[in-house]
Coordinates of C-alpha atoms and ligand atoms in Angstrom, one line a residue:
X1 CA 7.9 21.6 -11.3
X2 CA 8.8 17.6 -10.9
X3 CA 6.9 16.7 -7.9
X4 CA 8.3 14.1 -5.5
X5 CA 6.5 10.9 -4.7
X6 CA 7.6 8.0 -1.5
X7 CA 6.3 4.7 -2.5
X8 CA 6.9 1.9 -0.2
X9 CA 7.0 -1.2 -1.6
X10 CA 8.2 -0.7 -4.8
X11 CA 9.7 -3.9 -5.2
X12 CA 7.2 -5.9 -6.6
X13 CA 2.8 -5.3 -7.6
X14 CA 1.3 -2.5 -7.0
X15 CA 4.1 -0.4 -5.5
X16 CA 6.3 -1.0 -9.0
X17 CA 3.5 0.0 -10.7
X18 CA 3.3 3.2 -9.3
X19 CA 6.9 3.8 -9.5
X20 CA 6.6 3.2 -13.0
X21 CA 3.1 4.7 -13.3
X22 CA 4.2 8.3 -11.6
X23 CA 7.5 8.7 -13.4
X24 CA 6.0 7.9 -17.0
X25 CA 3.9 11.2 -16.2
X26 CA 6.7 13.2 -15.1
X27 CA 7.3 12.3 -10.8
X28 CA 10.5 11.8 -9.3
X29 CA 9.8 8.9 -7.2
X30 CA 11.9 7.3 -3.6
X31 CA 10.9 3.3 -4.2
X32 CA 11.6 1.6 -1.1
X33 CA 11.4 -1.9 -0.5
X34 CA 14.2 -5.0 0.9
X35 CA 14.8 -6.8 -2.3
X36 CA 17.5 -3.9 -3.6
X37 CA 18.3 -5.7 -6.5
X38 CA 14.7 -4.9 -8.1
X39 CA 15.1 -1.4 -6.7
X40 CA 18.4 -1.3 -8.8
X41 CA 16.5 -2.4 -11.8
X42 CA 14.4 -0.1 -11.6
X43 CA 16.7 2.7 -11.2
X44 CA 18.7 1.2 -14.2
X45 CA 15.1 1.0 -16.1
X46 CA 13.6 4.1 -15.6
X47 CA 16.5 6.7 -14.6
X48 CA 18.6 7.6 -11.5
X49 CA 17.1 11.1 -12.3
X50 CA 14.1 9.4 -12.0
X51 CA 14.0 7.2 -8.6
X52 CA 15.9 6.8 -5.9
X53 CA 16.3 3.3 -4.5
X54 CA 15.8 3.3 -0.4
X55 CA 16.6 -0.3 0.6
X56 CA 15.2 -0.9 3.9
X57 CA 13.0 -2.9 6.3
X58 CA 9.9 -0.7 7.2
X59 CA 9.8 -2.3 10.4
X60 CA 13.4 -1.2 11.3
X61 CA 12.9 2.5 12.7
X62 CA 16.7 2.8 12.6
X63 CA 16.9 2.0 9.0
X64 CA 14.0 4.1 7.8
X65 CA 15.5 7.2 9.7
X66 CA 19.0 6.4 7.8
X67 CA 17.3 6.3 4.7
X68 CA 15.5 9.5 5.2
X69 CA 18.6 11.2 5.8
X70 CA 20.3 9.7 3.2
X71 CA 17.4 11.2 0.5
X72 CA 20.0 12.9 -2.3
X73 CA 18.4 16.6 -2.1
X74 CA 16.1 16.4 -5.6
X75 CA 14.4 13.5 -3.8
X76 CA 14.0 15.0 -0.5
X77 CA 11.6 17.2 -0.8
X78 CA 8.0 14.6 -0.7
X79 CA 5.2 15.8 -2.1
X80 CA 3.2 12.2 -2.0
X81 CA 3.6 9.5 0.5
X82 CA 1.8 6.2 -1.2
X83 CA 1.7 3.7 2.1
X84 CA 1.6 0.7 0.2
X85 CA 4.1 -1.7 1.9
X86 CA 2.3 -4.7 3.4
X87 CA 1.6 -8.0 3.3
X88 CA -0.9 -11.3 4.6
X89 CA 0.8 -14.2 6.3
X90 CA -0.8 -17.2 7.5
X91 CA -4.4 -16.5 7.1
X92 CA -5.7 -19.6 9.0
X93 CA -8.3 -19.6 11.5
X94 CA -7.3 -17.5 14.3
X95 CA -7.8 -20.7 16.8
X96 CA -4.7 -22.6 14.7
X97 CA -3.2 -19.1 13.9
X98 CA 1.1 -18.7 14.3
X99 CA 1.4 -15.6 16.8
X100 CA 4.7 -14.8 14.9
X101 CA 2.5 -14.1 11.9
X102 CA 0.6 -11.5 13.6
X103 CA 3.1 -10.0 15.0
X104 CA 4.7 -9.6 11.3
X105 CA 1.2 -8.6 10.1
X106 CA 0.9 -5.8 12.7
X107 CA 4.7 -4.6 12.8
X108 CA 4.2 -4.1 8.8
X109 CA 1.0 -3.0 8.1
X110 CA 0.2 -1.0 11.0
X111 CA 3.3 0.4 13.0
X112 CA 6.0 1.0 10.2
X113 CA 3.3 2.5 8.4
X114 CA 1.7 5.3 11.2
X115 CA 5.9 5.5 12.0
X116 CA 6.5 6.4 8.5
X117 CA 3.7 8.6 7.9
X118 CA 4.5 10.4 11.2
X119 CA 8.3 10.8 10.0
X120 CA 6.9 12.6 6.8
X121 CA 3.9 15.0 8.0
X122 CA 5.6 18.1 9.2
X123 CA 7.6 18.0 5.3
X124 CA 3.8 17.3 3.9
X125 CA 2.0 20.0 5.6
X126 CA 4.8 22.3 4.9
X127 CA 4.3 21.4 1.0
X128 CA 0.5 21.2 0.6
X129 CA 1.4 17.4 0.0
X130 CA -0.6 14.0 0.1
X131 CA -0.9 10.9 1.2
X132 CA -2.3 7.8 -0.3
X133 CA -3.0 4.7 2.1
X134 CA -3.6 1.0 0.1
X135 CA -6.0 -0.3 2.8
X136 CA -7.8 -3.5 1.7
X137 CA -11.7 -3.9 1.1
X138 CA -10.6 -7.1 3.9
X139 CA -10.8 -4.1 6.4
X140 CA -14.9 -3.7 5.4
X141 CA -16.3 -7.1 4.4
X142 CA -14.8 -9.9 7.1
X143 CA -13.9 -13.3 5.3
X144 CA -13.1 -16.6 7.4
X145 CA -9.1 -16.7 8.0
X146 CA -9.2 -12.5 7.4
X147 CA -8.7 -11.9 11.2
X148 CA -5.3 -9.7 12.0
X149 CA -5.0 -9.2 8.1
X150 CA -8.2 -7.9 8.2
X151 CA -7.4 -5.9 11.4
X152 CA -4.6 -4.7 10.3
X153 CA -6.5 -3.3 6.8
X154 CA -9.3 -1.8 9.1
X155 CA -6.6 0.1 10.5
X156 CA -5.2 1.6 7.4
X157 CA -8.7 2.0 6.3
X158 CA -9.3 4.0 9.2
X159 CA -6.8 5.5 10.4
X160 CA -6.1 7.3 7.1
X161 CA -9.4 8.7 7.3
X162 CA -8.6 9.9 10.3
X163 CA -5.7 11.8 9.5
X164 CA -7.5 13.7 6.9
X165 CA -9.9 14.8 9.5
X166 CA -6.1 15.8 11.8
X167 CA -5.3 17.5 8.6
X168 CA -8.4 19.5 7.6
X169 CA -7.0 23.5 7.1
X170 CA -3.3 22.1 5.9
X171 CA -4.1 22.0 2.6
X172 CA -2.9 18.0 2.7
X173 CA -5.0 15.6 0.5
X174 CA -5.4 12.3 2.0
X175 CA -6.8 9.1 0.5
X176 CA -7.6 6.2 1.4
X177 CA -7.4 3.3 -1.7
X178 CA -9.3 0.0 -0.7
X179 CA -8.8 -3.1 -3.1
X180 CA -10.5 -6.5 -3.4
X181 CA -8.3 -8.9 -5.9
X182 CA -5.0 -7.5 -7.2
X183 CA -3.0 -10.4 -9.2
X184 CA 0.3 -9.9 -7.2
X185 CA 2.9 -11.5 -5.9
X186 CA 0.5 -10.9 -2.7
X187 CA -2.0 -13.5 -3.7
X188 CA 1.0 -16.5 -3.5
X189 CA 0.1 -16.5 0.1
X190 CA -3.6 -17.8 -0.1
X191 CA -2.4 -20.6 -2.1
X192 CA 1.3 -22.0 -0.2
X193 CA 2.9 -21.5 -3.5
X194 CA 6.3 -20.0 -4.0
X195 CA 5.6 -20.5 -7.6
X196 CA 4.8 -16.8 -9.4
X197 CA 2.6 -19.1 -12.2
X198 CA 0.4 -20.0 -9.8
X199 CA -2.5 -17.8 -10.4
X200 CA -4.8 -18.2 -7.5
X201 CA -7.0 -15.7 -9.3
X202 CA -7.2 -17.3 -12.9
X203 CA -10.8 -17.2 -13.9
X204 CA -11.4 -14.4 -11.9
X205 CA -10.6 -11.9 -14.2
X206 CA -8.5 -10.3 -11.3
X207 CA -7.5 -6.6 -11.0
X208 CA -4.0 -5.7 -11.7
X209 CA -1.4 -4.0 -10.3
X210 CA -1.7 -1.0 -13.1
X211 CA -5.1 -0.9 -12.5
X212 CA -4.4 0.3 -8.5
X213 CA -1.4 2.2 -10.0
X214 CA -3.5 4.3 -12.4
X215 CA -6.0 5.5 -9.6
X216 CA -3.2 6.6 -7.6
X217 CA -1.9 8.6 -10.3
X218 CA -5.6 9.9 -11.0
X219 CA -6.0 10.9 -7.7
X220 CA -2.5 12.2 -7.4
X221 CA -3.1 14.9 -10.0
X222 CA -6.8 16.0 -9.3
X223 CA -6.5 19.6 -9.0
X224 CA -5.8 21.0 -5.3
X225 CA -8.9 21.6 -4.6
X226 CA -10.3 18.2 -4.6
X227 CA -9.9 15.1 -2.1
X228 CA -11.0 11.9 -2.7
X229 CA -11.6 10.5 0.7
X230 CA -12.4 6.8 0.8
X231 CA -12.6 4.6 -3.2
X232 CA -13.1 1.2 -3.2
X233 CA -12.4 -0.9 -5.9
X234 CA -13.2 -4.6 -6.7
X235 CA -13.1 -6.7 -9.9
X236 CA -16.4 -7.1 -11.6
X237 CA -16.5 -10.9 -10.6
X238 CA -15.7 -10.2 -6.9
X239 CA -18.8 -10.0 -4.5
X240 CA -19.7 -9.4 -1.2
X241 CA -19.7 -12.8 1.1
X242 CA -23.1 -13.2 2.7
X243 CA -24.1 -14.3 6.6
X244 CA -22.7 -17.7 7.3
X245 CA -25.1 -20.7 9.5
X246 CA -23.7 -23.3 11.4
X247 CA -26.4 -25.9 12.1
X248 CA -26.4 -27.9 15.2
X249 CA -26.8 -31.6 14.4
Ligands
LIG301 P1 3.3 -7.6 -3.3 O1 3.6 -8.8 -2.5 O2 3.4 -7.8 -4.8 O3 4.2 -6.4 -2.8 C1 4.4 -6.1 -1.5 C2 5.4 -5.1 -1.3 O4 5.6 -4.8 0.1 C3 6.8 -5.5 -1.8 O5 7.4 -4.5 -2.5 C4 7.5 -5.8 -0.5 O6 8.9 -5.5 -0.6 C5 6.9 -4.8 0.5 N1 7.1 -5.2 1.8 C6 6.5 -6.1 2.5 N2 7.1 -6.3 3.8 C7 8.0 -5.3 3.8 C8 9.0 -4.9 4.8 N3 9.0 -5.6 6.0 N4 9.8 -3.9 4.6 C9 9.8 -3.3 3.4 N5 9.0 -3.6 2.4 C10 8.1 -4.6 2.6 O7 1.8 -7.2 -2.9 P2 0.8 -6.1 -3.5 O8 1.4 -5.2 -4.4 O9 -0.4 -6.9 -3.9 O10 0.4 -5.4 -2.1 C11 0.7 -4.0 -1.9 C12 -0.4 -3.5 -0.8 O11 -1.7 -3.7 -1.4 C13 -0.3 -4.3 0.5 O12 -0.4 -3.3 1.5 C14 -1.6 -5.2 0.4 O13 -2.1 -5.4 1.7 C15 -2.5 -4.3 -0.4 N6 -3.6 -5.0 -1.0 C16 -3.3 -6.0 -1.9 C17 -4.4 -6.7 -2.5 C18 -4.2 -7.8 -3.5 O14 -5.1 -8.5 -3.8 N7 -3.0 -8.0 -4.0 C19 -5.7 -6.4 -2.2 C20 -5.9 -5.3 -1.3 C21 -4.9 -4.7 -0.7 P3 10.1 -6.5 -0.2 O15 9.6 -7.9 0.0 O16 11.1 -6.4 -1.3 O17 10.6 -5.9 1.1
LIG302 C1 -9.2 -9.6 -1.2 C2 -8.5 -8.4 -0.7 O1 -6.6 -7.6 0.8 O2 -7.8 -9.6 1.4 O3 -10.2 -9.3 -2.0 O4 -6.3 -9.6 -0.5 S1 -7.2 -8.8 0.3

């Protein structure tokens, strides 16, 4: 039977991927995200059978709820929720920090997110479903500039490992995905550009967004029996930053 996957995000990196990831092995997927026109072309690209385009701010409560109802019955039915949807503003030191970047940090990758999942467990449980979180290895190892970001990741980190400990007996599978460097439009942010040929990561030998996309499809369709709780994932370039010392002059 075609399973049922709700990727938020799916406009651009590693939600896409999924979206195209998932349905090349047989999902129906719901791709959400507020840029419908690369919704549409995705629908166009990979089959209105295929996915369902939800266009909709996940900070909007109103709108989610109208999309939900508005599911067409093949896509209502969701067997995997992938909490992807999220992103870094700012990132400057949190003395020089814009509070209306926080604020956007924590509406989007903290509340939409627990309101989402919230909206979807009582149809997860009642399928055996899962859920997939895309925390951040920024919610383990702190970096200068991280702060809400970071905060916000530590959250996701967490609180999906949480759930899985709310959900224990229900059969649900939850993961939590933690990535270092993903070359995305994500990464346009650390460098001020609003050019997509800006590689902040050349060099680095970066992750992609496939890469992310083909875990969550691994994990996705481990047998039943199996949960991966926690993976973290980090190019092979990418380290751990050590203790900073200020010295007094
Ligand atoms: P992208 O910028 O490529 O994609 C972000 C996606 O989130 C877009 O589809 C965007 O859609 C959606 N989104 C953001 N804000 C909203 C909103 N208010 N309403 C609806 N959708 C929204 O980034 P990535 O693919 O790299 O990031 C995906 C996730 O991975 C994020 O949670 C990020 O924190 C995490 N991550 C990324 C890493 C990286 O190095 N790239 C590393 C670790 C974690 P739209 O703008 O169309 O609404
Ligand atoms: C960086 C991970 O989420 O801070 O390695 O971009 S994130």
């Amino acid at each position: 039977m075609t399973r049922t996957a709700f990727v938020t995000g799916a406009t651009a990196g590693i939600g896409e991927a999924t979206v195209r990831t998932l349905v090349a092995s047989g999902w129906r997927c719901v791709a959400t995200g507020r840029r419908g026109s690369r919704l549409e072309a995705l629908v166009a690209e990979l089959g209105a059978d295929k996915v369902h385009a939800a266009v909709f701010d996940v900070r909007d409560t109103a709108a989610l709820d109208a999309a939900l109802a508005a599911l067409p019955p093949e896509f209502a039915a969701i067997d995997l929720l992938v909490n992807n949807a999220g992103l870094a503003q700012g990132l400057s030191p949190a003395q020089e920090a814009d509070l209306d970047d926080w604020q956007t940090m924590i509406d989007t990758n903290v509340t939409a997110m627990v309101t989402l999942t919230r909206k979807l467990l009582p149809g997860l449980i009642a399928r055996k479903g899962a859920i997939i979180t895309i925390g951040s290895v920024a919610g383990t190892y702190l970096y200068p500039g991280g702060n809400v970001y970071a905060g916000s990741k530590a959250f996701a980190n967490h609180f999906t490992l949480a759930l899985r400990a709310d959900l224990h007996g229900t059969g649900v599978r939850v993961t939590s995905i933690e990535p270092g460097m993903v070359e995305t439009e994500f990464t346009l942010v650390r460098t001020g550009s609003q050019d997509a040929s800006d590689k902040l990561y050349a060099g680095v030998n970066p992750m992609t967004a496939d890469d992310i996309a083909h875990t969550i499809q691994w994990i996705a369709e481990l047998p039943p029996h199996l949960n991966v709780n926690r993976i973290e994932l980090m190019p092979v370039n990418q380290g751990f930053a050590g203790f900073r010392v200020a010295r007094e002059s």
